mmCIF file of C-alpha atoms in Angstrom:
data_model
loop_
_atom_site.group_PDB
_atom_site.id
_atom_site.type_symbol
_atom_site.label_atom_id
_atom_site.label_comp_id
_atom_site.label_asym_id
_atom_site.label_seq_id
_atom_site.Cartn_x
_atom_site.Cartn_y
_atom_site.Cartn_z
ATOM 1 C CA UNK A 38 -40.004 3.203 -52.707
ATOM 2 C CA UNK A 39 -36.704 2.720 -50.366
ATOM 3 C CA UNK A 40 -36.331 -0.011 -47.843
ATOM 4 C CA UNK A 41 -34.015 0.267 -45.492
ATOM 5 C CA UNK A 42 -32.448 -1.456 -43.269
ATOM 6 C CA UNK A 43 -31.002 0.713 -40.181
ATOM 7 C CA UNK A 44 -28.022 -0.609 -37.532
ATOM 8 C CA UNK A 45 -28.075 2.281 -35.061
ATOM 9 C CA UNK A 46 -26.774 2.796 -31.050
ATOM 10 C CA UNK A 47 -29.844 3.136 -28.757
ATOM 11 C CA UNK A 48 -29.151 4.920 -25.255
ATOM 12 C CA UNK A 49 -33.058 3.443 -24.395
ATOM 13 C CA UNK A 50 -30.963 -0.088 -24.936
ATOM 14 C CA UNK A 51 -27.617 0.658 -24.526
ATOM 15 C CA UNK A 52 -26.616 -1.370 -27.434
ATOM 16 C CA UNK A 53 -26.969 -1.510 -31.395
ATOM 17 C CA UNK A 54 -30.237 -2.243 -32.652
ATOM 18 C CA UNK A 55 -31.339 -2.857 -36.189
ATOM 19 C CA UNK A 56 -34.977 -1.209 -37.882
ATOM 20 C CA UNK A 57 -36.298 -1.951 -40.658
ATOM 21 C CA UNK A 58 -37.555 1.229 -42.718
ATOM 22 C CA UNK A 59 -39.560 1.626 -45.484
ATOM 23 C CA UNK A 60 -39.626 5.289 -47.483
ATOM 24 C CA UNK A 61 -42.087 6.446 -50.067
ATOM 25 C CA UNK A 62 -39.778 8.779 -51.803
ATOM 26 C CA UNK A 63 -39.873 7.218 -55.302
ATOM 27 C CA UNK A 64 -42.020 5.208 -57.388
ATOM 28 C CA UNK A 65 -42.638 3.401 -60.658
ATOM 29 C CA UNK A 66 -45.262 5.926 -61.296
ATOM 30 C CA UNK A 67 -42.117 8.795 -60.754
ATOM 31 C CA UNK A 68 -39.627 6.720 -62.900
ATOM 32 C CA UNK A 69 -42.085 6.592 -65.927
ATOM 33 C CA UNK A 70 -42.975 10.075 -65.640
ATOM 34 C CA UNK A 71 -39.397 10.751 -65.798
ATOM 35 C CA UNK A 72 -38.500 8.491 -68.632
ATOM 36 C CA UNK A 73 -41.496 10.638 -70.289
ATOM 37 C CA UNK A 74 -39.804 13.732 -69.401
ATOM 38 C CA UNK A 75 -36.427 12.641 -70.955
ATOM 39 C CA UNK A 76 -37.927 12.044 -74.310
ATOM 40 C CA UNK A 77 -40.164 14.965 -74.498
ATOM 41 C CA UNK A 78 -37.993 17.705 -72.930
ATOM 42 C CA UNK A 79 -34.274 16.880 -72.589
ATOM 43 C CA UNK A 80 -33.122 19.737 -71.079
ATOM 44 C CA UNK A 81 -35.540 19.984 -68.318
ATOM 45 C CA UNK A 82 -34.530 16.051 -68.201
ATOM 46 C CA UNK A 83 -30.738 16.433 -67.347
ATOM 47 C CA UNK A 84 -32.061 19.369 -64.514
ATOM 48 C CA UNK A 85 -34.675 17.084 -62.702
ATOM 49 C CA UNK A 86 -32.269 13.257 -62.279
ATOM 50 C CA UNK A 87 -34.528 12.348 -59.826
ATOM 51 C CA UNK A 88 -38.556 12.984 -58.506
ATOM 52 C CA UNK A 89 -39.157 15.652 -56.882
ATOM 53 C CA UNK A 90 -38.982 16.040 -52.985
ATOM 54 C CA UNK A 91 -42.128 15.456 -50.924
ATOM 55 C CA UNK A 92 -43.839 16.916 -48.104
ATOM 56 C CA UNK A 93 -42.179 15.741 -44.763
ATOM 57 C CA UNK A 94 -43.913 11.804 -44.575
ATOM 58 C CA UNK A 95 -46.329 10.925 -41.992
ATOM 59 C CA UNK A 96 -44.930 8.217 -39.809
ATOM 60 C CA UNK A 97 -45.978 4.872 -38.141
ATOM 61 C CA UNK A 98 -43.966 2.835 -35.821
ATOM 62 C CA UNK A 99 -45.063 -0.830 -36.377
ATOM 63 C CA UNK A 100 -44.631 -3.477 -33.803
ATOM 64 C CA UNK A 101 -44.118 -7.586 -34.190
ATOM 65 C CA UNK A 102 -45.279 -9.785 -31.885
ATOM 66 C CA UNK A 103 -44.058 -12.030 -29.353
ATOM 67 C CA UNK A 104 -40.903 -14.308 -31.047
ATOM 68 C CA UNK A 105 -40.748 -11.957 -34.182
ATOM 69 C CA UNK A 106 -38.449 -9.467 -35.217
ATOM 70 C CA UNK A 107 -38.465 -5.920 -37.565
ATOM 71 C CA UNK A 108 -38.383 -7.812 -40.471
ATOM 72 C CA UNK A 109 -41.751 -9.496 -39.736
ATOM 73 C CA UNK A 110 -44.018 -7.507 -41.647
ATOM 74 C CA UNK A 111 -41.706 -7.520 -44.887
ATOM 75 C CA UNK A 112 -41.598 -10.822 -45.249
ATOM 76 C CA UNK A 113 -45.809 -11.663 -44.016
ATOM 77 C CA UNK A 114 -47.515 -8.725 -45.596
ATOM 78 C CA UNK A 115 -47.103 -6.210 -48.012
ATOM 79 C CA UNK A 116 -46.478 -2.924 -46.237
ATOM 80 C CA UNK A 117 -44.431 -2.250 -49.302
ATOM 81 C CA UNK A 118 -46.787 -1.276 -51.669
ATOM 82 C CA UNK A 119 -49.461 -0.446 -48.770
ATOM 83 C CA UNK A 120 -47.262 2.197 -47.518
ATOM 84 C CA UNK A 121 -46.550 3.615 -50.928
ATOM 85 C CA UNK A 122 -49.803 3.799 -51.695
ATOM 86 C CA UNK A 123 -50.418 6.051 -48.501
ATOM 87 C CA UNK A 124 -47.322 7.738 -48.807
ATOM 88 C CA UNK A 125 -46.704 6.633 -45.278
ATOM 89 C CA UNK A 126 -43.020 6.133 -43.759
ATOM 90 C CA UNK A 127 -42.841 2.884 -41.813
ATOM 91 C CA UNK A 128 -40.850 2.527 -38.916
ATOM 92 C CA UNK A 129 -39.899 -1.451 -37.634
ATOM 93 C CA UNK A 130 -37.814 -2.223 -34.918
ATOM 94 C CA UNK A 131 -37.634 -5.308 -32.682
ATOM 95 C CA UNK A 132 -38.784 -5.883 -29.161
ATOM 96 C CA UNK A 133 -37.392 -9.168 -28.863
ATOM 97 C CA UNK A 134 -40.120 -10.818 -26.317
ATOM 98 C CA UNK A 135 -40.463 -8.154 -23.813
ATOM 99 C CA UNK A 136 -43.746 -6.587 -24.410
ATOM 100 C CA UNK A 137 -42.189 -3.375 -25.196
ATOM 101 C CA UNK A 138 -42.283 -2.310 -21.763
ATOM 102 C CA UNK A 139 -39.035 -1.039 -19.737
ATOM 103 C CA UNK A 140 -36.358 -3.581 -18.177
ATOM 104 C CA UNK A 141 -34.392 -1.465 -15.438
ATOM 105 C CA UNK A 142 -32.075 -4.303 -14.386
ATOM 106 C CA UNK A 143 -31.201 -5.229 -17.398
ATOM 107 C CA UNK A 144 -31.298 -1.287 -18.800
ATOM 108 C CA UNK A 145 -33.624 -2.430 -21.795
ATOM 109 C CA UNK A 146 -35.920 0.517 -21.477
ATOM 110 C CA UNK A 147 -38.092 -0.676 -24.753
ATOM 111 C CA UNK A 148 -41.068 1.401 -23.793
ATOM 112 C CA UNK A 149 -38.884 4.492 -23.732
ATOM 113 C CA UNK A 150 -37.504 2.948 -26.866
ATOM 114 C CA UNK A 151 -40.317 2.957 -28.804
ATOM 115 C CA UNK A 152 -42.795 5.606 -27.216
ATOM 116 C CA UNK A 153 -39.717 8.569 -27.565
ATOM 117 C CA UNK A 154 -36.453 7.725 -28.450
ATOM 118 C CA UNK A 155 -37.553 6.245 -31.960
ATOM 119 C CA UNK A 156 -39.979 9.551 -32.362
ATOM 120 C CA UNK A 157 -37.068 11.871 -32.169
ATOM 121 C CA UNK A 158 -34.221 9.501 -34.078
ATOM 122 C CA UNK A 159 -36.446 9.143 -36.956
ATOM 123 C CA UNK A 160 -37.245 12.795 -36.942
ATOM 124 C CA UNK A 161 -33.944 13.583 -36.889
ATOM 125 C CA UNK A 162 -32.739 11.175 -39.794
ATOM 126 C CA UNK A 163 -35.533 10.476 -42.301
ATOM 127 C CA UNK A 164 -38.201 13.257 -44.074
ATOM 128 C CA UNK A 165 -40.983 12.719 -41.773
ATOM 129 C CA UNK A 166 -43.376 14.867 -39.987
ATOM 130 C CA UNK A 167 -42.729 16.382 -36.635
ATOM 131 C CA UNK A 168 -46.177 17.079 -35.814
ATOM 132 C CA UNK A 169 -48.152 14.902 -33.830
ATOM 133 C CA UNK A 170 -50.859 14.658 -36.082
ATOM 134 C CA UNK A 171 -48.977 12.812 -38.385
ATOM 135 C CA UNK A 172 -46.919 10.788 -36.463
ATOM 136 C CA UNK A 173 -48.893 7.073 -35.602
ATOM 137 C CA UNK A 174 -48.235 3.943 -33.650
ATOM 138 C CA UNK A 175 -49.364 -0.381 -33.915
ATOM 139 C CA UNK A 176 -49.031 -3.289 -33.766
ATOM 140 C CA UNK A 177 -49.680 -7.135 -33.926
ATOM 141 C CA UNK A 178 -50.644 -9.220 -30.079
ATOM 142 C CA UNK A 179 -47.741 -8.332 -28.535
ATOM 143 C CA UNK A 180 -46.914 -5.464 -30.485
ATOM 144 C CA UNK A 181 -50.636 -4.276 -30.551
ATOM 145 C CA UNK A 182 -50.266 -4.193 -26.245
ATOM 146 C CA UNK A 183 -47.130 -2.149 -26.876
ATOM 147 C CA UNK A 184 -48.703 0.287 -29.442
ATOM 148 C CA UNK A 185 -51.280 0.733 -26.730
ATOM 149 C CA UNK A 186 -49.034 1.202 -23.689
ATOM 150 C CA UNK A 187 -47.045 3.340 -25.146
ATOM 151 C CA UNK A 188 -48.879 5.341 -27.455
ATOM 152 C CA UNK A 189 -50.935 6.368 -24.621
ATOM 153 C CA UNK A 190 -48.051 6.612 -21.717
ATOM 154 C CA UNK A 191 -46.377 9.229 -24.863
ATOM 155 C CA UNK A 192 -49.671 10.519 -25.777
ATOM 156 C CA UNK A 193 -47.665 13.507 -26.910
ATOM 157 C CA UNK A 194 -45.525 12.017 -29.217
ATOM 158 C CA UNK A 195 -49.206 9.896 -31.034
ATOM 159 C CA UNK A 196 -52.221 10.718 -33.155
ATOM 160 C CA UNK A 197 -53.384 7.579 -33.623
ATOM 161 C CA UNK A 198 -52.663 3.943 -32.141
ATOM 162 C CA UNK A 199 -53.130 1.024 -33.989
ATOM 163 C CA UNK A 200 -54.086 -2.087 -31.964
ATOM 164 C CA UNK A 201 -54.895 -5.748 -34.033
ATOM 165 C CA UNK A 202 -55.625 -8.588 -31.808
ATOM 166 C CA UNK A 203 -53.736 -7.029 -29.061
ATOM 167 C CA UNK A 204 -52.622 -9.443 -26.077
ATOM 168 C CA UNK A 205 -54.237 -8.345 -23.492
ATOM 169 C CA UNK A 206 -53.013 -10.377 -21.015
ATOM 170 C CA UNK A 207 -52.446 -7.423 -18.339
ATOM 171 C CA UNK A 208 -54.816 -7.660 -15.322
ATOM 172 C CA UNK A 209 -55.865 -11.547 -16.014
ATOM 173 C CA UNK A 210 -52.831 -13.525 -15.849
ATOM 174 C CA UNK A 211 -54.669 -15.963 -13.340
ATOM 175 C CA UNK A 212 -56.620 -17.179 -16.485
ATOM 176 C CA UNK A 213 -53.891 -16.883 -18.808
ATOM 177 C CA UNK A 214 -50.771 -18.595 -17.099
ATOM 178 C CA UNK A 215 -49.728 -21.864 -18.423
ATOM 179 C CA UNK A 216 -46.445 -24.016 -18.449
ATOM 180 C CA UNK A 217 -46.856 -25.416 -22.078
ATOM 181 C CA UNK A 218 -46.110 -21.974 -23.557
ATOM 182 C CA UNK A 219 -42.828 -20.297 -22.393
ATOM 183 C CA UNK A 220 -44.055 -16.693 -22.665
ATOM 184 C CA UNK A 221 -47.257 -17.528 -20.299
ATOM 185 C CA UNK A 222 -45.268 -19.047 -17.714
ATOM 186 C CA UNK A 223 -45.244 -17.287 -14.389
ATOM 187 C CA UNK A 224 -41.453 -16.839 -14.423
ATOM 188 C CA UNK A 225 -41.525 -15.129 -17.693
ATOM 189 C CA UNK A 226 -44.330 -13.088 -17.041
ATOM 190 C CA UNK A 227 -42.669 -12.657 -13.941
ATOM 191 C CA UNK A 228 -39.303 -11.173 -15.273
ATOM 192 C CA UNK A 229 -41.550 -8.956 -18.059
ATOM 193 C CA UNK A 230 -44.270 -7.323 -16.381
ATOM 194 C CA UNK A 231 -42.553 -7.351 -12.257
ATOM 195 C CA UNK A 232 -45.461 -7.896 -9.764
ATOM 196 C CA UNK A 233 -48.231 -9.927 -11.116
ATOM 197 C CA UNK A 234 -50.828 -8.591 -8.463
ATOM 198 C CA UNK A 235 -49.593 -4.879 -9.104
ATOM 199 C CA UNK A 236 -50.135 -4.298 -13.251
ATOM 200 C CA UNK A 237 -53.806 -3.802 -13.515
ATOM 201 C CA UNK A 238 -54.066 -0.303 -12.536
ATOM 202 C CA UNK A 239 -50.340 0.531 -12.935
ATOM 203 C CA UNK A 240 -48.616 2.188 -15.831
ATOM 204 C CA UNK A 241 -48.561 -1.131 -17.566
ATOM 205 C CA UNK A 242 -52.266 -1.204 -17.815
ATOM 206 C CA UNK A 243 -53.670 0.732 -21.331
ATOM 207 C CA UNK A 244 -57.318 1.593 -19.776
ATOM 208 C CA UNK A 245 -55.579 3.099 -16.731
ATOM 209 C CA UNK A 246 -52.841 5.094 -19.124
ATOM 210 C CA UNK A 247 -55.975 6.023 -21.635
ATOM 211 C CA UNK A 248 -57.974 7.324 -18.241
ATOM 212 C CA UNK A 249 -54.828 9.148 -16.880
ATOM 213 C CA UNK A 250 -54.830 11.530 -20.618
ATOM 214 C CA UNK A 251 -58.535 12.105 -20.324
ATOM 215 C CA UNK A 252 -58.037 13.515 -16.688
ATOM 216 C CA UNK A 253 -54.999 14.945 -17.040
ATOM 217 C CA UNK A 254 -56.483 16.458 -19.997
ATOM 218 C CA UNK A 255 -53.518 15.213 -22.589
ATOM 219 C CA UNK A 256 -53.301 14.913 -26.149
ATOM 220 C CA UNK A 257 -56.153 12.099 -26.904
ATOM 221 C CA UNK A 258 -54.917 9.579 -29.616
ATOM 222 C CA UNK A 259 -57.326 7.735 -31.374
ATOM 223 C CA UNK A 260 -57.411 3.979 -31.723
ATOM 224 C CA UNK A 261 -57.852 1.711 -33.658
ATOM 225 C CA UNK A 262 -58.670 -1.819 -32.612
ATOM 226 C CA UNK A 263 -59.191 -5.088 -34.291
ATOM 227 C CA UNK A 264 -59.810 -8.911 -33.370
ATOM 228 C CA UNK A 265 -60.589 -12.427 -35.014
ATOM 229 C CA UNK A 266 -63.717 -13.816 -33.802
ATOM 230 C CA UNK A 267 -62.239 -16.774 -33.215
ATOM 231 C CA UNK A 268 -59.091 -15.096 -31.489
ATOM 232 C CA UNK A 269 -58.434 -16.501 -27.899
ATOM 233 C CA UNK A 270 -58.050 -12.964 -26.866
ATOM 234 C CA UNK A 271 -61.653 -11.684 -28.606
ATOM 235 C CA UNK A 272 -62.911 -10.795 -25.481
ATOM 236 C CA UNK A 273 -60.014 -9.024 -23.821
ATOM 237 C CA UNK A 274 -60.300 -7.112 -26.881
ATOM 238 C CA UNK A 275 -63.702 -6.320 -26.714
ATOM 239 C CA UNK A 276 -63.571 -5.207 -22.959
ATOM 240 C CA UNK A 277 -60.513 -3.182 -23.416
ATOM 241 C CA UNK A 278 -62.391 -1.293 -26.104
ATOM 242 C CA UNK A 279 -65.520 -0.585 -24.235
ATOM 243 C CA UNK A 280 -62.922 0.586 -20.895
ATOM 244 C CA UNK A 281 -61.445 2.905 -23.760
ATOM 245 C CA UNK A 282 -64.028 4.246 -24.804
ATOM 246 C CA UNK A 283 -65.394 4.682 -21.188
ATOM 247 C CA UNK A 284 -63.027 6.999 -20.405
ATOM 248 C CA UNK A 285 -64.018 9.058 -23.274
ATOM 249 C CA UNK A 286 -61.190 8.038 -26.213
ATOM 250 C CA UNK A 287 -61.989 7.793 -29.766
ATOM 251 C CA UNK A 288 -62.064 4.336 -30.574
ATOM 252 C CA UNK A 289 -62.829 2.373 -34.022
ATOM 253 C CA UNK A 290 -63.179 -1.229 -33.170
ATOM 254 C CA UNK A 291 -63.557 -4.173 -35.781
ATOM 255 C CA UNK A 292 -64.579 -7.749 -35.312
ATOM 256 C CA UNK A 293 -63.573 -9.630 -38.679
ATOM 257 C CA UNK A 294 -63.821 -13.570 -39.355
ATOM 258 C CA UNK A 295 -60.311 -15.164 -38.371
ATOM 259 C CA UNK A 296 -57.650 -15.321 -35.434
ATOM 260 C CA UNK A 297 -54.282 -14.891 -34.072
ATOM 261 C CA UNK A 298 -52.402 -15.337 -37.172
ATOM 262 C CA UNK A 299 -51.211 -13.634 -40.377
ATOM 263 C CA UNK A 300 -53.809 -14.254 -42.354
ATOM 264 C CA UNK A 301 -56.031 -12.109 -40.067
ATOM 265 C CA UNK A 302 -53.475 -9.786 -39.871
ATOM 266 C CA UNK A 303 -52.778 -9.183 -43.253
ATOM 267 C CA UNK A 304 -56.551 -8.292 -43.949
ATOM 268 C CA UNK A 305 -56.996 -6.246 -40.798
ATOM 269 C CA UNK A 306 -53.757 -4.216 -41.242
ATOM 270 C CA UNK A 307 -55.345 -2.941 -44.716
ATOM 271 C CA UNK A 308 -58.156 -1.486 -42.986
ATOM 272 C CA UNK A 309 -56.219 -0.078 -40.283
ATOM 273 C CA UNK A 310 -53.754 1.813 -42.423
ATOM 274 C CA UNK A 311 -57.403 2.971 -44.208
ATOM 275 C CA UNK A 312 -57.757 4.289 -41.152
ATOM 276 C CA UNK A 313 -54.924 6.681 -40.648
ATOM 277 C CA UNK A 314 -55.876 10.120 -41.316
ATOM 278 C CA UNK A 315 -53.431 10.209 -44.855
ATOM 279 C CA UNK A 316 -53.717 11.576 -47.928
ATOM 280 C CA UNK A 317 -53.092 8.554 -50.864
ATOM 281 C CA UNK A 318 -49.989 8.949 -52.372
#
């Protein structure tokens, strides 16, 4: 297993942005079978130094939520071994607070960012799949909105999205906006999401995105969506994932004991990578 952690110039940005990666290329399993190797064959030994290469990995972007960064999920779960397990490549950048959606002003184009430029740089640099099939996006609140935005706005770079307690604040900010939190303050939602009056039915709205690949007839990903039942957002959650599945998407959705934290996370993200359509490494 490699972590790694990637400093790298984004056009999407225009800047230098930092990912965190995480590479199932080795193992302990590999290193004892190696060792094993060494003292029954030494020849064969000195001609194999290292495992053997894999099949190209499938991929999944993963997504923090709002004040986190890519190192998140390193230091609150254990997508380490998870991922090795899978044989999964994992993919974490930051998005900073803005929702992963695009910032022309300020050229911060995170949904472009995430939804194709990371696609094609980790494609280009690491052994991962290039097929669609294989190739998966999620996320936590924030980063669970973002998975869904984009993943269906670049249905053709996604087989699967990955939502867990999602914030789906899109569409109902008049029951959502408060001054005691900065990020549900008018002027911030403001500055991220433009209009207020204009997102629900725009391409910052999931169910409109998700309806726009079933008519346009698009590649469909499938989701994967999961809440606490004592999450705040539980019922945004729930309606999104009836709208989805409306519309005629694939959708798994899972209502588990807990709420907006890691603790729920941690379980739920277990299940989710379950999910994924993977062979077990």
């Amino acid at each position: 297993m490699a972590r790694l952690s990637v400093d790298y110039h984004s056009p999407a940005l225009m800047r230098t942005t930092t990912l965190d990666v995480i590479l199932p290329i080795d193992s302990h399993d590999d290193a004892l079978a190696l060792d094993a190797l060494r003292r029954s064959d030494p020849d064969t030994w000195e001609r194999t130094p290292y495992p053997a290469a894999r099949e190209p990995f499938p991929i999944l972007i993963l997504l923090h939520g709002i004040t986190g960064n890519h190192r998140d999920f390193i230091s609150e779960t254990r997508i380490r071994s998870w991922a090795e397990r899978r044989g999964i490549a994992v993919i974490m950048p930051s998005g900073y607070n803005a929702f992963y959606l695009d910032q022309p002003a300020t050229h911060n184009y995170f949904g472009r960012f995430i939804g194709q430029e990371l696609v094609e740089f980790a494609r280009r640099v690491f052994p991962v799949s290039s097929r669609r099939e294989d190739t998966f996006i999620g996320g936590i609140s924030m980063g669970g909105y973002g998975a869904l935005r984009n993943g269906f706005k670049y249905a053709e770079n996604f087989g699967g999205i990955i939502a867990l307690s999602s914030a789906m604040i899109a569409g109902r900010f008049d029951d959502v906006i408060s001054d005691d939190l900065f990020f549900l303050n008018r002027p911030f939602l403001e500055s991220t999401f433009g209009d207020l009056e204009h997102v629900a039915d725009s391409d910052k709205d999931p169910a409109r995105l998700a309806a726009d690949v079933v008519y346009c007839d698009r590649p469909r990903p499938r989701v994967f969506m999961a809440w606490g039942t004592s999450d705040p957002l539980a019922n945004p959650n729930r309606e999104l994932a009836g709208r989805l599945q409306g519309t005629g998407i694939d959708v798994t959705q899972l209502e588990l004991p807990g709420g907006h934290d890691w603790e729920f996370w941690n379980t739920a993200l277990v299940r989710a990578l379950d999910w994924l359509p993977v062979s077990m490494g």
